[in-house]
Amino acid sequence: MRLSILAFFTGLVLATAAPAVAQTPPSPAPGPTPNAAYAADVATMDAIIAALYDVISGDAGQDRDWDRMRHLFHPSAQLMPTSTNPQGLGVLTAITPQGYIDRAGPTLIRDGFHEREIARRVERFGRIAHVFSTYDARRALTDAEPFVRGINSIQLFDDGARWWIVSVYWQPETPTVTLPSAYLPIP
């Protein structure tokens, strides 16, 4: 009887401990090598968001500073563009910052791309922040109208020494999903 009670409690301890172990996240891979030239980019929430827009923007044929971009992102960060498939269902694609550089970088450089923040809403609690950053984009700064607008949902983490981008999740405006006035600049 004692043996079966002991076996029962041992099983109970193991059963309740297993989910806790399974939920422990792996240690992130080492991040980008600290670079003093980029220190100002990660000093404040405003600075890291400005750097994000700046690093992907440039004229056609203008190289981007991809090391600077990598420096903005936490080692476990994801970028997640949304789209719609031919059946009309939403699609989310998760990629690493390097995946974004590999996938979008050549097009940004070939065609030119200037994205700018036109409005922002921030929610912050302790070390975490969520930023709804409304954007518009032009191929050249001289373009009269943007070719796209949308919202970047940016999650940030302050580790006490610097800010990190944890994720950027975005959706462009479409004819059927337009930007609500709450996310547009105040006139």
PDB file of C-alpha atoms in Angstrom:
ATOM      1  CA  MET A   1       0.000   0.000   0.000  1.00  0.00           C
ATOM      2  CA  ARG A   2       2.789   2.408   0.950  1.00  0.00           C
ATOM      3  CA  LEU A   3       4.585   1.655  -2.294  1.00  0.00           C
ATOM      4  CA  SER A   4       1.517   2.465  -4.384  1.00  0.00           C
ATOM      5  CA  ILE A   5       0.940   5.738  -2.453  1.00  0.00           C
ATOM      6  CA  LEU A   6       4.585   6.669  -3.008  1.00  0.00           C
ATOM      7  CA  ALA A   7       4.276   5.801  -6.700  1.00  0.00           C
ATOM      8  CA  PHE A   8       1.083   7.880  -6.936  1.00  0.00           C
ATOM      9  CA  PHE A   9       2.729  10.977  -5.398  1.00  0.00           C
ATOM     10  CA  THR A  10       5.879  10.539  -7.484  1.00  0.00           C
ATOM     11  CA  GLY A  11       3.730  10.370 -10.604  1.00  0.00           C
ATOM     12  CA  LEU A  12       1.777  13.432  -9.495  1.00  0.00           C
ATOM     13  CA  VAL A  13       4.978  15.443  -8.953  1.00  0.00           C
ATOM     14  CA  LEU A  14       6.351  14.408 -12.327  1.00  0.00           C
ATOM     15  CA  ALA A  15       3.078  15.142 -14.115  1.00  0.00           C
ATOM     16  CA  THR A  16       2.847  18.650 -12.680  1.00  0.00           C
ATOM     17  CA  ALA A  17       6.541  19.396 -13.197  1.00  0.00           C
ATOM     18  CA  ALA A  18       6.585  18.377 -16.859  1.00  0.00           C
ATOM     19  CA  PRO A  19       4.421  21.261 -18.120  1.00  0.00           C
ATOM     20  CA  ALA A  20       6.605  23.782 -16.281  1.00  0.00           C
ATOM     21  CA  VAL A  21       9.709  22.345 -17.887  1.00  0.00           C
ATOM     22  CA  ALA A  22       8.033  22.289 -21.303  1.00  0.00           C
ATOM     23  CA  GLN A  23       7.098  25.974 -20.973  1.00  0.00           C
ATOM     24  CA  THR A  24      10.607  27.127 -20.091  1.00  0.00           C
ATOM     25  CA  PRO A  25      11.810  28.979 -23.183  1.00  0.00           C
ATOM     26  CA  PRO A  26      15.215  28.150 -24.580  1.00  0.00           C
ATOM     27  CA  SER A  27      17.949  30.676 -24.032  1.00  0.00           C
ATOM     28  CA  PRO A  28      18.078  33.085 -26.955  1.00  0.00           C
ATOM     29  CA  ALA A  29      20.982  32.949 -29.334  1.00  0.00           C
ATOM     30  CA  PRO A  30      23.596  35.619 -28.758  1.00  0.00           C
ATOM     31  CA  GLY A  31      22.485  38.948 -30.173  1.00  0.00           C
ATOM     32  CA  PRO A  32      24.340  41.264 -32.481  1.00  0.00           C
ATOM     33  CA  THR A  33      27.707  42.448 -31.278  1.00  0.00           C
ATOM     34  CA  PRO A  34      27.239  45.732 -29.415  1.00  0.00           C
ATOM     35  CA  ASN A  35      28.191  48.642 -31.635  1.00  0.00           C
ATOM     36  CA  ALA A  36      28.785  52.054 -30.066  1.00  0.00           C
ATOM     37  CA  ALA A  37      27.765  53.686 -33.354  1.00  0.00           C
ATOM     38  CA  TYR A  38      24.228  52.340 -32.851  1.00  0.00           C
ATOM     39  CA  ALA A  39      23.918  53.006 -29.093  1.00  0.00           C
ATOM     40  CA  ALA A  40      21.746  56.098 -29.593  1.00  0.00           C
ATOM     41  CA  ASP A  41      19.332  54.026 -31.715  1.00  0.00           C
ATOM     42  CA  VAL A  42      18.348  51.858 -28.744  1.00  0.00           C
ATOM     43  CA  ALA A  43      18.515  54.388 -25.898  1.00  0.00           C
ATOM     44  CA  THR A  44      14.811  55.327 -25.948  1.00  0.00           C
ATOM     45  CA  MET A  45      11.534  54.080 -27.347  1.00  0.00           C
ATOM     46  CA  ASP A  46      11.361  57.051 -29.716  1.00  0.00           C
ATOM     47  CA  ALA A  47      14.914  56.432 -30.914  1.00  0.00           C
ATOM     48  CA  ILE A  48      14.458  52.741 -31.702  1.00  0.00           C
ATOM     49  CA  ILE A  49      11.255  53.372 -33.673  1.00  0.00           C
ATOM     50  CA  ALA A  50      12.879  56.237 -35.600  1.00  0.00           C
ATOM     51  CA  ALA A  51      15.878  53.986 -36.339  1.00  0.00           C
ATOM     52  CA  LEU A  52      13.597  51.187 -37.581  1.00  0.00           C
ATOM     53  CA  TYR A  53      11.953  53.490 -40.128  1.00  0.00           C
ATOM     54  CA  ASP A  54      15.259  55.112 -41.068  1.00  0.00           C
ATOM     55  CA  VAL A  55      17.213  51.908 -41.649  1.00  0.00           C
ATOM     56  CA  ILE A  56      14.777  50.456 -44.197  1.00  0.00           C
ATOM     57  CA  SER A  57      14.260  53.755 -46.029  1.00  0.00           C
ATOM     58  CA  GLY A  58      16.322  55.013 -48.940  1.00  0.00           C
ATOM     59  CA  ASP A  59      16.325  55.912 -52.601  1.00  0.00           C
ATOM     60  CA  ALA A  60      16.562  53.359 -55.403  1.00  0.00           C
ATOM     61  CA  GLY A  61      20.128  52.068 -55.600  1.00  0.00           C
ATOM     62  CA  GLN A  62      20.965  53.192 -52.052  1.00  0.00           C
ATOM     63  CA  ASP A  63      22.406  50.468 -49.834  1.00  0.00           C
ATOM     64  CA  ARG A  64      20.930  49.987 -46.370  1.00  0.00           C
ATOM     65  CA  ASP A  65      22.901  49.505 -43.153  1.00  0.00           C
ATOM     66  CA  TRP A  66      21.750  45.971 -42.359  1.00  0.00           C
ATOM     67  CA  ASP A  67      24.125  45.693 -39.369  1.00  0.00           C
ATOM     68  CA  ARG A  68      22.305  48.675 -37.880  1.00  0.00           C
ATOM     69  CA  MET A  69      18.973  46.946 -38.491  1.00  0.00           C
ATOM     70  CA  ARG A  70      20.132  43.704 -36.874  1.00  0.00           C
ATOM     71  CA  HIS A  71      21.261  45.713 -33.829  1.00  0.00           C
ATOM     72  CA  LEU A  72      17.673  46.919 -33.189  1.00  0.00           C
ATOM     73  CA  PHE A  73      16.187  43.429 -32.808  1.00  0.00           C
ATOM     74  CA  HIS A  74      16.211  41.037 -29.865  1.00  0.00           C
ATOM     75  CA  PRO A  75      17.887  37.696 -30.731  1.00  0.00           C
ATOM     76  CA  SER A  76      14.495  35.947 -30.725  1.00  0.00           C
ATOM     77  CA  ALA A  77      12.672  38.681 -32.690  1.00  0.00           C
ATOM     78  CA  GLN A  78      10.221  38.068 -35.514  1.00  0.00           C
ATOM     79  CA  LEU A  79       8.855  40.235 -38.317  1.00  0.00           C
ATOM     80  CA  MET A  80       5.377  39.238 -39.437  1.00  0.00           C
ATOM     81  CA  PRO A  81       3.800  40.667 -42.569  1.00  0.00           C
ATOM     82  CA  THR A  82       0.138  39.904 -43.133  1.00  0.00           C
ATOM     83  CA  SER A  83      -1.555  39.346 -46.462  1.00  0.00           C
ATOM     84  CA  THR A  84      -4.616  37.725 -47.973  1.00  0.00           C
ATOM     85  CA  ASN A  85      -4.538  34.487 -49.960  1.00  0.00           C
ATOM     86  CA  PRO A  86      -6.555  33.904 -53.164  1.00  0.00           C
ATOM     87  CA  GLN A  87      -9.392  32.402 -51.100  1.00  0.00           C
ATOM     88  CA  GLY A  88      -9.670  35.646 -49.119  1.00  0.00           C
ATOM     89  CA  LEU A  89      -8.218  34.224 -45.907  1.00  0.00           C
ATOM     90  CA  GLY A  90      -5.627  36.091 -43.870  1.00  0.00           C
ATOM     91  CA  VAL A  91      -2.051  34.865 -43.998  1.00  0.00           C
ATOM     92  CA  LEU A  92       0.674  35.567 -41.445  1.00  0.00           C
ATOM     93  CA  THR A  93       4.295  34.947 -42.346  1.00  0.00           C
ATOM     94  CA  ALA A  94       6.864  34.952 -39.520  1.00  0.00           C
ATOM     95  CA  ILE A  95      10.467  35.658 -40.450  1.00  0.00           C
ATOM     96  CA  THR A  96      13.627  36.607 -38.624  1.00  0.00           C
ATOM     97  CA  PRO A  97      15.251  40.004 -39.124  1.00  0.00           C
ATOM     98  CA  GLN A  98      17.810  38.295 -41.371  1.00  0.00           C
ATOM     99  CA  GLY A  99      14.981  36.641 -43.297  1.00  0.00           C
ATOM    100  CA  TYR A 100      13.431  40.086 -43.824  1.00  0.00           C
ATOM    101  CA  ILE A 101      16.769  41.466 -45.030  1.00  0.00           C
ATOM    102  CA  ASP A 102      17.180  38.543 -47.444  1.00  0.00           C
ATOM    103  CA  ARG A 103      13.570  38.683 -48.654  1.00  0.00           C
ATOM    104  CA  ALA A 104      12.799  42.421 -48.829  1.00  0.00           C
ATOM    105  CA  GLY A 105      16.252  44.002 -48.968  1.00  0.00           C
ATOM    106  CA  PRO A 106      16.896  43.607 -52.701  1.00  0.00           C
ATOM    107  CA  THR A 107      13.460  45.074 -53.570  1.00  0.00           C
ATOM    108  CA  LEU A 108      13.877  48.012 -51.188  1.00  0.00           C
ATOM    109  CA  ILE A 109      17.206  48.855 -52.794  1.00  0.00           C
ATOM    110  CA  ARG A 110      16.071  48.234 -56.381  1.00  0.00           C
ATOM    111  CA  ASP A 111      12.808  50.188 -56.242  1.00  0.00           C
ATOM    112  CA  GLY A 112      13.451  52.730 -53.497  1.00  0.00           C
ATOM    113  CA  PHE A 113      11.377  52.809 -50.350  1.00  0.00           C
ATOM    114  CA  HIS A 114      10.731  55.563 -47.836  1.00  0.00           C
ATOM    115  CA  GLU A 115       8.497  54.570 -44.943  1.00  0.00           C
ATOM    116  CA  ARG A 116       7.604  57.108 -42.273  1.00  0.00           C
ATOM    117  CA  GLU A 117       5.540  57.111 -39.149  1.00  0.00           C
ATOM    118  CA  ILE A 118       2.507  59.410 -39.397  1.00  0.00           C
ATOM    119  CA  ALA A 119       0.802  58.610 -36.053  1.00  0.00           C
ATOM    120  CA  ARG A 120       1.481  56.550 -32.925  1.00  0.00           C
ATOM    121  CA  ARG A 121      -0.392  54.992 -30.000  1.00  0.00           C
ATOM    122  CA  VAL A 122       1.613  53.479 -27.144  1.00  0.00           C
ATOM    123  CA  GLU A 123       0.673  51.152 -24.318  1.00  0.00           C
ATOM    124  CA  ARG A 124       3.396  50.480 -21.764  1.00  0.00           C
ATOM    125  CA  PHE A 125       3.681  48.397 -18.628  1.00  0.00           C
ATOM    126  CA  GLY A 126       7.028  48.107 -16.858  1.00  0.00           C
ATOM    127  CA  ARG A 127       9.609  46.794 -19.306  1.00  0.00           C
ATOM    128  CA  ILE A 128       7.201  46.028 -22.162  1.00  0.00           C
ATOM    129  CA  ALA A 129       5.607  48.372 -24.661  1.00  0.00           C
ATOM    130  CA  HIS A 130       3.195  47.921 -27.541  1.00  0.00           C
ATOM    131  CA  VAL A 131       3.229  50.576 -30.242  1.00  0.00           C
ATOM    132  CA  PHE A 132       0.636  50.937 -32.990  1.00  0.00           C
ATOM    133  CA  SER A 133       2.668  52.947 -35.489  1.00  0.00           C
ATOM    134  CA  THR A 134       0.693  54.162 -38.501  1.00  0.00           C
ATOM    135  CA  TYR A 135       2.887  54.500 -41.574  1.00  0.00           C
ATOM    136  CA  ASP A 136       2.879  55.590 -45.152  1.00  0.00           C
ATOM    137  CA  ALA A 137       5.445  54.701 -47.803  1.00  0.00           C
ATOM    138  CA  ARG A 138       6.698  56.250 -51.015  1.00  0.00           C
ATOM    139  CA  ARG A 139       9.246  55.004 -53.541  1.00  0.00           C
ATOM    140  CA  ALA A 140      10.933  58.431 -53.549  1.00  0.00           C
ATOM    141  CA  LEU A 141      10.623  61.323 -51.127  1.00  0.00           C
ATOM    142  CA  THR A 142       9.404  63.475 -54.012  1.00  0.00           C
ATOM    143  CA  ASP A 143       6.371  61.232 -54.690  1.00  0.00           C
ATOM    144  CA  ALA A 144       3.198  63.275 -54.213  1.00  0.00           C
ATOM    145  CA  GLU A 145       1.227  60.406 -52.655  1.00  0.00           C
ATOM    146  CA  PRO A 146       2.178  57.264 -50.759  1.00  0.00           C
ATOM    147  CA  PHE A 147       1.728  53.952 -52.556  1.00  0.00           C
ATOM    148  CA  VAL A 148       0.781  52.227 -49.295  1.00  0.00           C
ATOM    149  CA  ARG A 149      -0.336  53.012 -45.760  1.00  0.00           C
ATOM    150  CA  GLY A 150      -0.896  50.713 -42.842  1.00  0.00           C
ATOM    151  CA  ILE A 151      -0.120  49.928 -39.229  1.00  0.00           C
ATOM    152  CA  ASN A 152       3.021  48.431 -37.761  1.00  0.00           C
ATOM    153  CA  SER A 153       2.298  46.701 -34.459  1.00  0.00           C
ATOM    154  CA  ILE A 154       5.660  46.930 -32.718  1.00  0.00           C
ATOM    155  CA  GLN A 155       6.444  45.125 -29.466  1.00  0.00           C
ATOM    156  CA  LEU A 156       9.382  46.480 -27.498  1.00  0.00           C
ATOM    157  CA  PHE A 157      11.361  45.309 -24.476  1.00  0.00           C
ATOM    158  CA  ASP A 158      13.523  47.455 -22.184  1.00  0.00           C
ATOM    159  CA  ASP A 159      16.108  45.248 -20.480  1.00  0.00           C
ATOM    160  CA  GLY A 160      17.357  48.120 -18.306  1.00  0.00           C
ATOM    161  CA  ALA A 161      20.337  48.830 -20.543  1.00  0.00           C
ATOM    162  CA  ARG A 162      18.587  49.373 -23.880  1.00  0.00           C
ATOM    163  CA  TRP A 163      15.397  48.909 -25.887  1.00  0.00           C
ATOM    164  CA  TRP A 164      14.897  45.880 -28.148  1.00  0.00           C
ATOM    165  CA  ILE A 165      12.379  45.261 -30.888  1.00  0.00           C
ATOM    166  CA  VAL A 166      10.766  41.919 -30.094  1.00  0.00           C
ATOM    167  CA  SER A 167       8.369  41.849 -33.033  1.00  0.00           C
ATOM    168  CA  VAL A 168       6.966  43.909 -35.852  1.00  0.00           C
ATOM    169  CA  TYR A 169       3.603  42.714 -37.094  1.00  0.00           C
ATOM    170  CA  TRP A 170       2.019  44.758 -39.880  1.00  0.00           C
ATOM    171  CA  GLN A 171      -0.976  45.098 -42.112  1.00  0.00           C
ATOM    172  CA  PRO A 172      -1.304  47.430 -45.070  1.00  0.00           C
ATOM    173  CA  GLU A 173      -4.473  49.370 -45.690  1.00  0.00           C
ATOM    174  CA  THR A 174      -6.741  47.961 -48.405  1.00  0.00           C
ATOM    175  CA  PRO A 175      -9.896  49.253 -50.092  1.00  0.00           C
ATOM    176  CA  THR A 176     -11.947  47.148 -47.663  1.00  0.00           C
ATOM    177  CA  VAL A 177      -9.777  47.628 -44.535  1.00  0.00           C
ATOM    178  CA  THR A 178      -9.078  51.342 -44.188  1.00  0.00           C
ATOM    179  CA  LEU A 179      -7.226  53.068 -41.395  1.00  0.00           C
ATOM    180  CA  PRO A 180      -9.561  54.132 -38.579  1.00  0.00           C
ATOM    181  CA  SER A 181      -9.426  57.808 -37.642  1.00  0.00           C
ATOM    182  CA  ALA A 182      -8.103  56.843 -34.166  1.00  0.00           C
ATOM    183  CA  TYR A 183      -4.866  55.723 -35.852  1.00  0.00           C
ATOM    184  CA  LEU A 184      -4.421  58.737 -38.129  1.00  0.00           C
ATOM    185  CA  PRO A 185      -2.673  62.027 -37.328  1.00  0.00           C
ATOM    186  CA  ILE A 186      -4.733  64.468 -35.300  1.00  0.00           C
ATOM    187  CA  PRO A 187      -5.614  67.403 -37.590  1.00  0.00           C
TER     188      PRO A 187
END
